[in-house]
Each structure stands twice: as structure tokens, then as C-alpha cells.
Amino acid sequence: MLVSEAMTKNPLTCTVDTPLRDAVAILRKHHIGGLPVMEGDMLAGIITESDVIAQLETKKLSDDLWLPSPLEIIEIPIREYINWEKTKDALRNIGETQVKKVMTHRVVTATGDMDIEAAAALMLKEGIARLPVVDGQRLVGILTRADIVEAVGASRPA
């Protein structure tokens, strides 16, 4: 079976200038894990759940032992309040970030004439869950793990 027979045609997309908040809304509304990112008619990248989660990554805690002095005990609540306010601002501002700043730029793609088995092997090798399907640089579809499972199930006699 060919990729073109199993792929989702005319997939949902966003543009490089789409705010991350809007891209995440599309993922959530349609229960999907990734969106091809377009710049004009060309595939520029892909934004996935992993890309979004990576924006929320926090720094690791220090292993150093720190004991506050009596004066620092007064300072701690003030410092923690300021840090909390900065954290809230950062989370609020993530949504305004353009997709092009957080998307995966190196996109692994498939072509419609590729065997579905080769596409599945490529997905496993690259550790990815979806392959944009291109004809040259033009996006023609997307192949997901769910598409592969459905195609394999449909090809089996009842």
C-alpha cells in the first residue's frame, strides 16, 4: 500500500507567524498532536506537542545546600513572590510567541509514492509520530501512526 492511499489529504496547517496560542488551540480542538507549518505554499516546519511542552521546561534545581541568614528569611517571601510573578508572565507570553520560534525546522517527510511500510520504518527510526507528505516542496497530506493502523486494519479481510 502507498502512502497516498493511507494519508490524510489536505491536513490542517498553520503559518510561521501564527501565535503559539492559536496553534495549540487547533491541536486541542481537533485532537491532533502536530501541525505542518507553512510559509506561503512551502512547508517550513512542524509544530508538535513536544515543541509546546519544551517551552514549559524549567531549570533544574541546584544540588547545593543553602541555609538562609536571619536577614534572608525576611527576603525569601519577597524574592519568591517576584519569581512567581516572572513565571506567570513567562507562561502568559509563551502564547504570543510565533510558531516559527518554537517549531521543529528539520522536518522528516514522505512522498505519496512511498510504500507505507517504508514510511512506518522511517517514523520508527526518527522517533516521530507523523510525516508530512510532500510533492516537491508542496504539502499534499500528512501520514500519522493512526493512519497507518487504520490502513493496515482496512486491508485485512473481515
Backbone as ProteinMPNN parsed JSONL, in Angstrom:
{"seq_chain_A": "MLVSEAMTKNPLTCTVDTPLRDAVAILRKHHIGGLPVMEGDMLAGIITESDVIAQLETKKLSDDLWLPSPLEIIEIPIREYINWEKTKDALRNIGETQVKKVMTHRVVTATGDMDIEAAAALMLKEGIARLPVVDGQRLVGILTRADIVEAVGASRPA", "coords_chain_A": {"N_chain_A": [[0.841, -1.18, 0.0], [0.454, 2.262, -0.72], [1.675, 5.42, 0.557], [0.092, 7.571, -0.267], [-2.411, 6.431, -0.358], [-3.106, 6.026, 2.25], [-2.722, 8.334, 3.709], [-3.818, 11.417, 5.321], [-5.529, 13.667, 3.499], [-5.164, 17.13, 2.526], [-4.296, 18.376, 5.1], [-4.785, 19.99, 8.307], [-3.193, 23.102, 8.899], [-0.798, 25.591, 9.977], [0.611, 28.905, 9.934], [3.968, 30.281, 9.749], [3.88, 32.604, 11.2], [1.806, 32.356, 12.955], [0.419, 32.78, 16.183], [1.576, 30.947, 19.005], [-0.387, 30.232, 20.853], [-2.708, 30.094, 19.246], [-2.068, 27.992, 17.51], [-1.867, 25.874, 19.333], [-4.507, 25.818, 20.156], [-5.733, 24.819, 17.861], [-4.588, 22.242, 17.764], [-5.681, 21.169, 20.091], [-8.49, 21.448, 19.695], [-8.946, 19.738, 17.527], [-7.945, 17.359, 18.362], [-5.3, 16.476, 17.752], [-1.767, 15.827, 17.33], [0.168, 17.345, 16.085], [1.079, 19.941, 13.741], [1.615, 20.792, 10.387], [3.721, 23.466, 9.403], [3.418, 26.311, 7.513], [5.005, 28.417, 5.095], [3.936, 30.625, 3.111], [3.28, 28.798, 0.252], [4.952, 26.781, 0.88], [6.329, 24.11, 2.827], [7.504, 24.765, 5.967], [8.135, 23.86, 8.478], [7.278, 21.972, 11.44], [4.95, 21.925, 14.05], [4.691, 20.504, 17.15], [3.205, 18.664, 19.902], [5.323, 18.104, 21.602], [7.105, 20.195, 21.042], [5.696, 22.312, 22.125], [5.513, 21.591, 24.831], [8.214, 21.667, 25.472], [8.635, 24.375, 25.73], [7.76, 24.931, 28.21], [9.569, 23.932, 29.915], [11.46, 23.812, 32.862], [14.241, 25.131, 34.715], [16.741, 23.039, 36.231], [16.868, 22.212, 39.7], [19.288, 23.389, 42.016], [21.918, 21.436, 43.406], [23.242, 22.299, 45.552], [23.505, 22.984, 49.033], [21.673, 25.326, 50.801], [21.489, 27.591, 53.338], [19.52, 29.968, 54.834], [20.363, 33.247, 56.058], [19.46, 35.156, 59.022], [18.522, 37.681, 58.057], [17.956, 37.078, 55.416], [15.75, 35.467, 55.658], [13.623, 37.166, 55.881], [13.765, 38.221, 53.35], [13.218, 36.098, 51.616], [10.342, 35.476, 51.179], [9.646, 37.754, 49.671], [11.381, 37.581, 47.457], [10.517, 35.123, 46.391], [7.888, 35.771, 45.701], [8.358, 37.652, 43.66], [9.702, 36.006, 41.806], [7.603, 34.207, 41.241], [5.768, 35.923, 40.009], [7.252, 36.604, 37.734], [7.368, 34.085, 36.536], [4.632, 33.607, 35.984], [4.218, 35.664, 34.121], [5.954, 34.806, 32.103], [4.731, 32.398, 31.293], [2.322, 33.41, 30.361], [3.234, 34.924, 28.225], [4.258, 33.024, 26.468], [2.228, 32.125, 24.827], [1.968, 34.172, 22.983], [4.157, 33.964, 21.412], [5.544, 33.492, 18.199], [4.925, 30.75, 16.039], [7.102, 30.014, 14.411], [9.332, 30.367, 15.987], [9.453, 28.29, 17.765], [8.932, 25.915, 16.505], [9.708, 22.698, 15.005], [12.295, 22.703, 12.832], [13.714, 21.039, 11.095], [12.246, 18.952, 9.136], [11.071, 15.732, 8.755], [9.992, 14.063, 5.955], [7.579, 12.402, 3.8], [6.811, 10.873, 0.641], [4.053, 10.608, -1.644], [4.237, 8.329, -3.242], [5.648, 6.504, -1.795], [6.131, 3.391, -0.123], [3.931, 2.255, 2.421], [5.025, 0.734, 4.434], [7.72, 1.457, 4.369], [7.482, 4.113, 5.115], [6.489, 3.811, 7.712], [8.678, 2.529, 8.882], [10.547, 4.591, 8.689], [9.384, 6.494, 10.384], [9.615, 5.141, 12.831], [12.415, 4.907, 13.004], [13.189, 7.603, 13.147], [11.854, 8.388, 15.39], [9.336, 9.658, 15.435], [5.884, 10.763, 15.168], [4.36, 11.482, 13.042], [4.281, 12.169, 9.539], [4.706, 14.681, 7.292], [3.419, 14.752, 4.02], [4.805, 15.247, 0.951], [4.93, 16.779, -2.317], [7.423, 17.477, -4.1], [8.154, 20.544, -2.799], [5.657, 21.079, -1.993], [2.968, 20.676, 0.195], [0.944, 17.854, 0.461], [-0.408, 16.151, 2.065], [-0.713, 14.361, 5.217], [0.766, 11.817, 7.112], [-0.037, 9.808, 9.734], [0.579, 7.853, 12.723], [-1.847, 6.749, 13.438], [-3.174, 6.771, 10.983], [-1.726, 4.827, 9.631], [-2.253, 2.515, 11.148], [-5.02, 2.346, 10.763], [-5.1, 1.962, 7.978], [-3.765, -0.492, 7.683], [-5.479, -2.129, 9.128], [-7.826, -1.871, 7.586], [-7.066, -3.113, 5.25], [-7.082, -5.737, 5.8], [-8.859, -8.764, 5.416], [-12.298, -9.184, 6.417]], "CA_chain_A": [[0.0, 0.0, 0.0], [1.215, 3.504, -0.825], [1.381, 6.498, 1.498], [-1.011, 8.379, -0.805], [-3.668, 5.736, -0.095], [-3.367, 5.993, 3.696], [-2.533, 9.657, 4.321], [-4.917, 12.371, 5.432], [-5.332, 14.713, 2.484], [-5.479, 18.495, 2.96], [-4.231, 18.451, 6.558], [-4.805, 21.29, 8.964], [-1.863, 23.708, 8.965], [-0.717, 26.966, 10.474], [1.704, 29.618, 9.271], [5.113, 30.585, 10.605], [3.554, 33.763, 12.024], [0.695, 32.047, 13.849], [0.788, 32.746, 17.601], [1.588, 29.595, 19.569], [-1.696, 30.021, 21.482], [-3.66, 29.691, 18.209], [-1.674, 26.657, 17.039], [-2.253, 24.927, 20.383], [-5.974, 25.725, 20.113], [-6.06, 23.908, 16.747], [-4.228, 20.887, 18.21], [-6.647, 20.766, 21.109], [-9.838, 21.343, 19.121], [-9.04, 18.615, 16.587], [-7.349, 16.175, 18.998], [-4.142, 16.044, 16.968], [-0.509, 16.067, 18.032], [1.116, 18.164, 15.344], [0.588, 20.703, 12.588], [2.612, 21.316, 9.455], [3.822, 24.924, 9.439], [3.614, 26.768, 6.145], [5.443, 29.771, 4.758], [3.356, 30.691, 1.773], [2.889, 27.45, -0.194], [6.054, 25.861, 1.187], [6.431, 23.535, 4.158], [8.632, 25.396, 6.656], [8.425, 23.157, 9.723], [6.134, 21.298, 12.053], [4.807, 22.24, 15.473], [4.141, 19.317, 17.801], [3.003, 18.747, 21.349], [6.649, 18.122, 22.237], [7.643, 21.547, 20.899], [4.977, 23.16, 23.075], [5.929, 21.198, 26.179], [9.594, 22.124, 25.661], [8.6, 25.785, 26.12], [7.411, 24.999, 29.624], [10.648, 23.306, 30.662], [12.047, 24.658, 33.886], [15.632, 24.812, 35.02], [16.906, 22.084, 37.31], [17.224, 22.776, 40.99], [20.687, 23.24, 42.388], [22.207, 20.421, 44.413], [23.92, 22.96, 46.66], [22.736, 23.239, 50.241], [21.639, 26.756, 51.084], [20.815, 27.916, 54.579], [19.365, 31.426, 54.864], [20.724, 34.016, 57.252], [18.232, 35.76, 59.56], [18.023, 38.744, 57.184], [17.419, 36.464, 54.197], [14.44, 34.89, 55.962], [12.675, 38.215, 55.532], [13.867, 38.439, 51.916], [12.739, 34.932, 50.865], [8.98, 35.63, 50.629], [9.636, 38.801, 48.638], [12.043, 37.032, 46.271], [9.651, 34.095, 45.825], [6.763, 36.456, 45.061], [8.862, 38.228, 42.407], [9.93, 34.888, 40.885], [6.305, 33.695, 40.832], [5.214, 36.882, 39.053], [8.009, 36.432, 36.482], [6.94, 32.811, 35.955], [3.303, 33.813, 35.418], [4.382, 36.472, 32.912], [6.572, 33.97, 31.063], [3.713, 31.479, 30.784], [1.36, 34.212, 29.6], [3.882, 35.383, 26.997], [4.517, 31.898, 25.57], [1.132, 32.075, 23.864], [2.15, 35.208, 21.97], [5.321, 33.596, 20.608], [5.216, 32.978, 16.866], [5.229, 29.332, 15.849], [8.422, 29.832, 13.79], [10.381, 30.418, 17.006], [9.471, 27.072, 18.576], [8.639, 24.734, 15.682], [10.814, 21.861, 14.539], [12.641, 23.181, 11.485], [14.129, 19.89, 10.281], [11.052, 18.118, 9.009], [11.197, 14.476, 8.021], [8.791, 13.979, 5.115], [7.368, 11.239, 2.937], [6.178, 11.18, -0.641], [2.862, 9.796, -1.857], [4.546, 7.051, -3.895], [6.436, 5.699, -0.865], [5.389, 2.291, 0.5], [3.538, 2.558, 3.791], [5.976, 0.047, 5.314], [8.927, 2.291, 4.414], [7.134, 5.304, 5.894], [6.406, 3.381, 9.11], [10.053, 2.299, 9.329], [11.157, 5.92, 8.825], [8.832, 7.083, 11.605], [10.243, 4.458, 13.966], [13.836, 5.273, 13.025], [13.328, 9.012, 13.537], [11.155, 8.607, 16.646], [8.301, 10.661, 15.203], [4.528, 10.208, 15.108], [3.663, 11.95, 11.836], [5.113, 12.542, 8.399], [4.079, 15.46, 6.239], [3.599, 14.135, 2.702], [5.077, 16.345, 0.028], [5.2, 16.602, -3.74], [8.412, 18.548, -4.173], [8.04, 21.286, -1.541], [4.239, 21.338, -1.775], [2.328, 19.753, 1.124], [-0.243, 17.221, -0.108], [-1.088, 15.355, 3.082], [0.065, 14.001, 6.394], [0.613, 10.41, 7.485], [0.158, 9.628, 11.166], [0.555, 6.46, 13.165], [-3.254, 6.307, 13.381], [-3.478, 6.492, 9.569], [-1.094, 3.54, 9.283], [-3.021, 1.463, 11.817], [-6.31, 2.241, 10.068], [-4.871, 1.382, 6.642], [-3.421, -1.912, 7.84], [-6.727, -2.796, 9.552], [-8.763, -1.869, 6.467], [-6.6, -4.0, 4.187], [-7.255, -7.114, 6.259], [-10.22, -9.244, 5.157], [-13.148, -9.304, 7.632]], "C_chain_A": [[0.889, 1.247, 0.0], [0.761, 4.531, 0.216], [0.173, 7.309, 1.029], [-2.374, 7.749, -0.549], [-4.063, 5.781, 1.385], [-3.353, 7.374, 4.347], [-3.845, 10.423, 4.448], [-4.619, 13.481, 4.441], [-5.756, 16.061, 3.053], [-5.449, 18.648, 4.485], [-4.376, 19.884, 7.066], [-3.375, 21.805, 9.04], [-1.949, 25.028, 9.721], [0.444, 27.617, 9.734], [2.827, 29.885, 10.264], [4.816, 31.736, 11.561], [2.392, 33.534, 12.982], [1.178, 32.106, 15.299], [0.668, 31.32, 18.142], [0.241, 29.266, 20.21], [-2.711, 29.519, 20.455], [-3.351, 28.298, 17.674], [-2.086, 25.595, 18.053], [-3.767, 24.754, 20.411], [-6.413, 24.774, 18.999], [-5.762, 22.467, 17.151], [-5.302, 20.349, 19.164], [-8.029, 20.522, 20.516], [-9.991, 20.086, 18.27], [-8.406, 17.333, 17.119], [-6.212, 15.594, 18.165], [-2.862, 16.454, 17.7], [0.486, 16.928, 17.297], [0.471, 18.827, 14.146], [1.745, 21.056, 11.67], [2.556, 22.847, 9.494], [4.216, 25.394, 8.045], [4.172, 28.186, 6.097], [5.044, 29.95, 3.301], [2.848, 29.308, 1.41], [3.902, 26.388, 0.183], [5.994, 25.371, 2.631], [7.682, 24.093, 4.833], [9.033, 24.649, 7.921], [7.205, 22.406, 10.193], [6.12, 21.691, 13.525], [4.091, 21.057, 16.117], [3.908, 19.587, 19.278], [4.342, 18.833, 22.07], [7.287, 19.506, 22.161], [6.997, 22.487, 21.914], [5.442, 22.864, 24.497], [7.349, 21.685, 26.471], [9.646, 23.592, 26.091], [8.304, 25.956, 27.603], [8.492, 24.393, 30.513], [11.24, 24.292, 31.662], [13.482, 24.234, 34.133], [15.687, 23.858, 36.198], [17.281, 22.812, 38.596], [18.689, 22.502, 41.282], [20.816, 22.153, 43.442], [22.87, 21.029, 45.641], [22.967, 23.147, 47.834], [22.808, 24.721, 50.537], [20.853, 26.967, 52.367], [20.715, 29.432, 54.671], [19.865, 32.037, 56.168], [19.442, 34.627, 57.801], [17.671, 36.872, 58.674], [17.398, 38.173, 55.914], [16.046, 35.846, 54.426], [13.344, 35.896, 55.632], [12.614, 38.389, 54.011], [13.219, 37.314, 51.098], [11.31, 35.112, 50.342], [8.902, 36.681, 49.524], [10.232, 38.266, 47.346], [11.157, 35.99, 45.599], [8.44, 34.713, 45.126], [7.19, 37.027, 43.707], [9.093, 37.123, 41.378], [8.608, 34.317, 40.376], [5.665, 34.613, 39.794], [5.931, 36.768, 37.702], [7.579, 35.152, 35.777], [5.571, 32.955, 35.315], [3.378, 34.63, 34.133], [4.953, 35.636, 31.777], [5.551, 33.022, 30.458], [2.684, 32.219, 29.939], [1.951, 34.593, 28.24], [4.186, 34.26, 26.011], [3.458, 31.859, 24.47], [1.264, 33.081, 22.743], [3.327, 34.913, 21.039], [4.881, 33.062, 19.254], [5.703, 31.538, 16.736], [6.65, 29.129, 15.308], [9.554, 29.821, 14.804], [10.486, 29.135, 17.816], [9.26, 25.789, 17.774], [9.911, 23.922, 15.421], [11.081, 22.26, 13.095], [13.044, 22.034, 10.557], [12.964, 18.907, 10.234], [11.375, 16.883, 8.182], [9.891, 14.313, 7.252], [8.736, 12.648, 4.37], [6.818, 11.745, 1.613], [5.012, 10.22, -0.826], [3.141, 8.441, -2.454], [5.404, 6.126, -3.036], [5.557, 4.565, -0.321], [5.098, 2.635, 1.946], [4.491, 1.904, 4.797], [7.264, 0.859, 5.467], [8.667, 3.549, 5.245], [7.074, 4.959, 7.382], [7.81, 3.148, 9.675], [10.778, 3.63, 9.554], [10.67, 6.599, 10.108], [9.46, 6.452, 12.841], [11.707, 4.865, 14.119], [14.044, 6.687, 13.564], [12.644, 9.333, 14.867], [10.077, 9.677, 16.545], [6.945, 9.985, 15.01], [3.765, 10.604, 13.857], [4.674, 12.349, 10.779], [4.306, 13.429, 7.46], [4.397, 14.79, 4.898], [3.71, 15.275, 1.694], [5.21, 15.851, -1.404], [6.123, 17.761, -4.065], [8.434, 19.254, -2.831], [6.581, 21.547, -1.163], [3.633, 20.256, -0.877], [1.059, 19.187, 0.496], [-1.016, 16.387, 0.904], [-0.211, 15.176, 4.305], [-0.245, 12.548, 6.727], [0.938, 10.29, 8.961], [0.174, 8.145, 11.5], [-0.873, 5.912, 13.086], [-3.663, 5.982, 11.943], [-2.924, 5.127, 9.164], [-1.884, 2.392, 9.888], [-4.356, 1.252, 11.108], [-6.143, 1.576, 8.698], [-4.563, -0.102, 6.717], [-4.686, -2.689, 8.224], [-7.729, -2.907, 8.414], [-8.364, -2.853, 5.379], [-6.755, -5.467, 4.557], [-8.691, -7.575, 5.998], [-11.001, -9.456, 6.466], [-13.454, -10.714, 7.997]], "O_chain_A": [[1.94, 1.275, 0.64], [-0.377, 4.508, 0.685], [-0.673, 7.689, 1.839], [-3.385, 8.451, -0.525], [-5.232, 5.592, 1.722], [-3.917, 7.556, 5.426], [-4.835, 10.123, 3.782], [-3.591, 14.152, 4.53], [-6.598, 16.131, 3.948], [-6.457, 19.007, 5.093], [-4.123, 20.849, 6.346], [-2.444, 21.022, 9.227], [-3.033, 25.506, 10.056], [1.171, 26.953, 8.996], [2.651, 29.731, 11.473], [5.435, 31.834, 12.621], [2.034, 34.433, 13.742], [2.228, 31.55, 15.62], [-0.244, 30.583, 17.769], [-0.222, 28.129, 20.115], [-3.493, 28.617, 20.754], [-4.262, 27.512, 17.413], [-2.596, 24.539, 17.679], [-4.257, 23.654, 20.664], [-7.36, 24.008, 19.175], [-6.573, 21.573, 16.916], [-5.757, 19.213, 19.036], [-8.662, 19.506, 20.802], [-11.041, 19.443, 18.288], [-8.337, 16.332, 16.406], [-6.162, 14.392, 17.904], [-2.882, 17.319, 18.576], [1.555, 17.221, 17.832], [-0.531, 18.357, 13.608], [2.761, 21.572, 12.135], [1.482, 23.44, 9.605], [5.208, 24.941, 7.474], [3.857, 29.031, 6.935], [5.727, 29.486, 2.388], [2.079, 28.707, 2.161], [3.73, 25.218, -0.158], [5.651, 26.126, 3.54], [8.793, 23.915, 4.332], [10.163, 24.794, 8.387], [6.234, 22.224, 9.458], [7.17, 21.775, 14.162], [3.012, 20.661, 15.676], [4.351, 20.596, 19.825], [4.471, 19.567, 23.05], [7.939, 19.942, 23.11], [7.663, 23.348, 22.489], [5.727, 23.779, 25.269], [7.649, 22.074, 27.6], [10.602, 24.007, 26.747], [8.57, 27.011, 28.179], [8.339, 24.349, 31.734], [11.485, 25.455, 31.341], [13.882, 23.118, 33.802], [14.804, 23.858, 37.056], [17.915, 23.867, 38.581], [19.249, 21.498, 40.84], [19.925, 21.973, 44.272], [23.042, 20.354, 46.656], [21.783, 23.429, 47.654], [23.89, 25.308, 50.525], [19.693, 26.569, 52.469], [21.735, 30.117, 54.592], [19.797, 31.422, 57.232], [18.423, 34.62, 57.11], [16.452, 36.994, 58.553], [16.424, 38.721, 55.396], [15.262, 35.716, 53.486], [12.269, 35.524, 55.161], [11.554, 38.667, 53.452], [12.725, 37.561, 49.998], [11.084, 34.913, 49.149], [8.168, 36.508, 48.55], [9.672, 38.464, 46.268], [11.05, 35.967, 44.373], [8.015, 34.23, 44.076], [6.465, 36.899, 42.721], [8.728, 37.275, 40.212], [8.501, 33.975, 39.198], [5.088, 34.141, 38.815], [5.293, 36.829, 36.651], [7.441, 35.135, 34.553], [5.364, 32.47, 34.202], [2.682, 34.327, 33.163], [4.506, 35.735, 30.635], [5.507, 32.857, 29.239], [2.229, 31.706, 28.917], [1.25, 34.586, 27.228], [4.355, 34.526, 24.821], [3.772, 31.587, 23.312], [0.725, 32.869, 21.657], [3.469, 35.549, 19.995], [3.946, 32.266, 19.173], [6.755, 31.168, 17.258], [7.33, 28.18, 15.699], [10.635, 29.313, 14.509], [11.494, 28.908, 18.486], [9.398, 24.692, 18.315], [11.028, 24.407, 15.598], [10.199, 22.167, 12.241], [12.742, 22.064, 9.364], [12.734, 18.139, 11.169], [11.882, 16.975, 7.064], [8.809, 14.413, 7.83], [9.705, 11.89, 4.323], [6.414, 12.901, 1.491], [4.988, 9.143, -0.23], [2.39, 7.493, -2.222], [5.839, 5.074, -3.505], [4.366, 4.766, -0.084], [5.929, 3.241, 2.622], [4.736, 2.447, 5.874], [7.83, 0.939, 6.557], [9.538, 3.993, 5.992], [7.553, 5.726, 8.217], [8.096, 3.526, 10.811], [11.539, 3.767, 10.511], [11.46, 7.207, 10.83], [9.799, 7.154, 13.793], [12.176, 5.132, 15.225], [14.964, 6.933, 14.344], [12.83, 10.42, 15.413], [9.919, 10.501, 17.446], [6.869, 8.79, 14.726], [2.654, 10.127, 13.626], [5.776, 12.804, 11.085], [3.316, 12.973, 6.887], [5.514, 14.321, 4.679], [2.839, 16.14, 1.6], [5.547, 14.697, -1.67], [5.673, 18.887, -4.28], [8.708, 18.618, -1.813], [6.303, 22.163, -0.134], [3.769, 19.065, -1.155], [0.195, 19.942, 0.05], [-2.142, 15.964, 0.64], [0.871, 15.752, 4.416], [-1.392, 12.112, 6.631], [2.041, 10.623, 9.396], [-0.168, 7.298, 10.674], [-1.083, 4.757, 12.715], [-4.409, 5.031, 11.708], [-3.574, 4.37, 8.443], [-2.155, 1.401, 9.21], [-4.773, 0.117, 10.881], [-6.949, 0.73, 8.309], [-5.052, -0.882, 5.9], [-4.931, -3.777, 7.704], [-8.411, -3.924, 8.286], [-9.221, -3.371, 4.665], [-6.577, -6.343, 3.711], [-9.637, -6.857, 6.322], [-10.434, -9.856, 7.482], [-14.149, -10.96, 8.984]]}, "name": "protein", "num_of_chains": 1, "seq": "MLVSEAMTKNPLTCTVDTPLRDAVAILRKHHIGGLPVMEGDMLAGIITESDVIAQLETKKLSDDLWLPSPLEIIEIPIREYINWEKTKDALRNIGETQVKKVMTHRVVTATGDMDIEAAAALMLKEGIARLPVVDGQRLVGILTRADIVEAVGASRPA"}
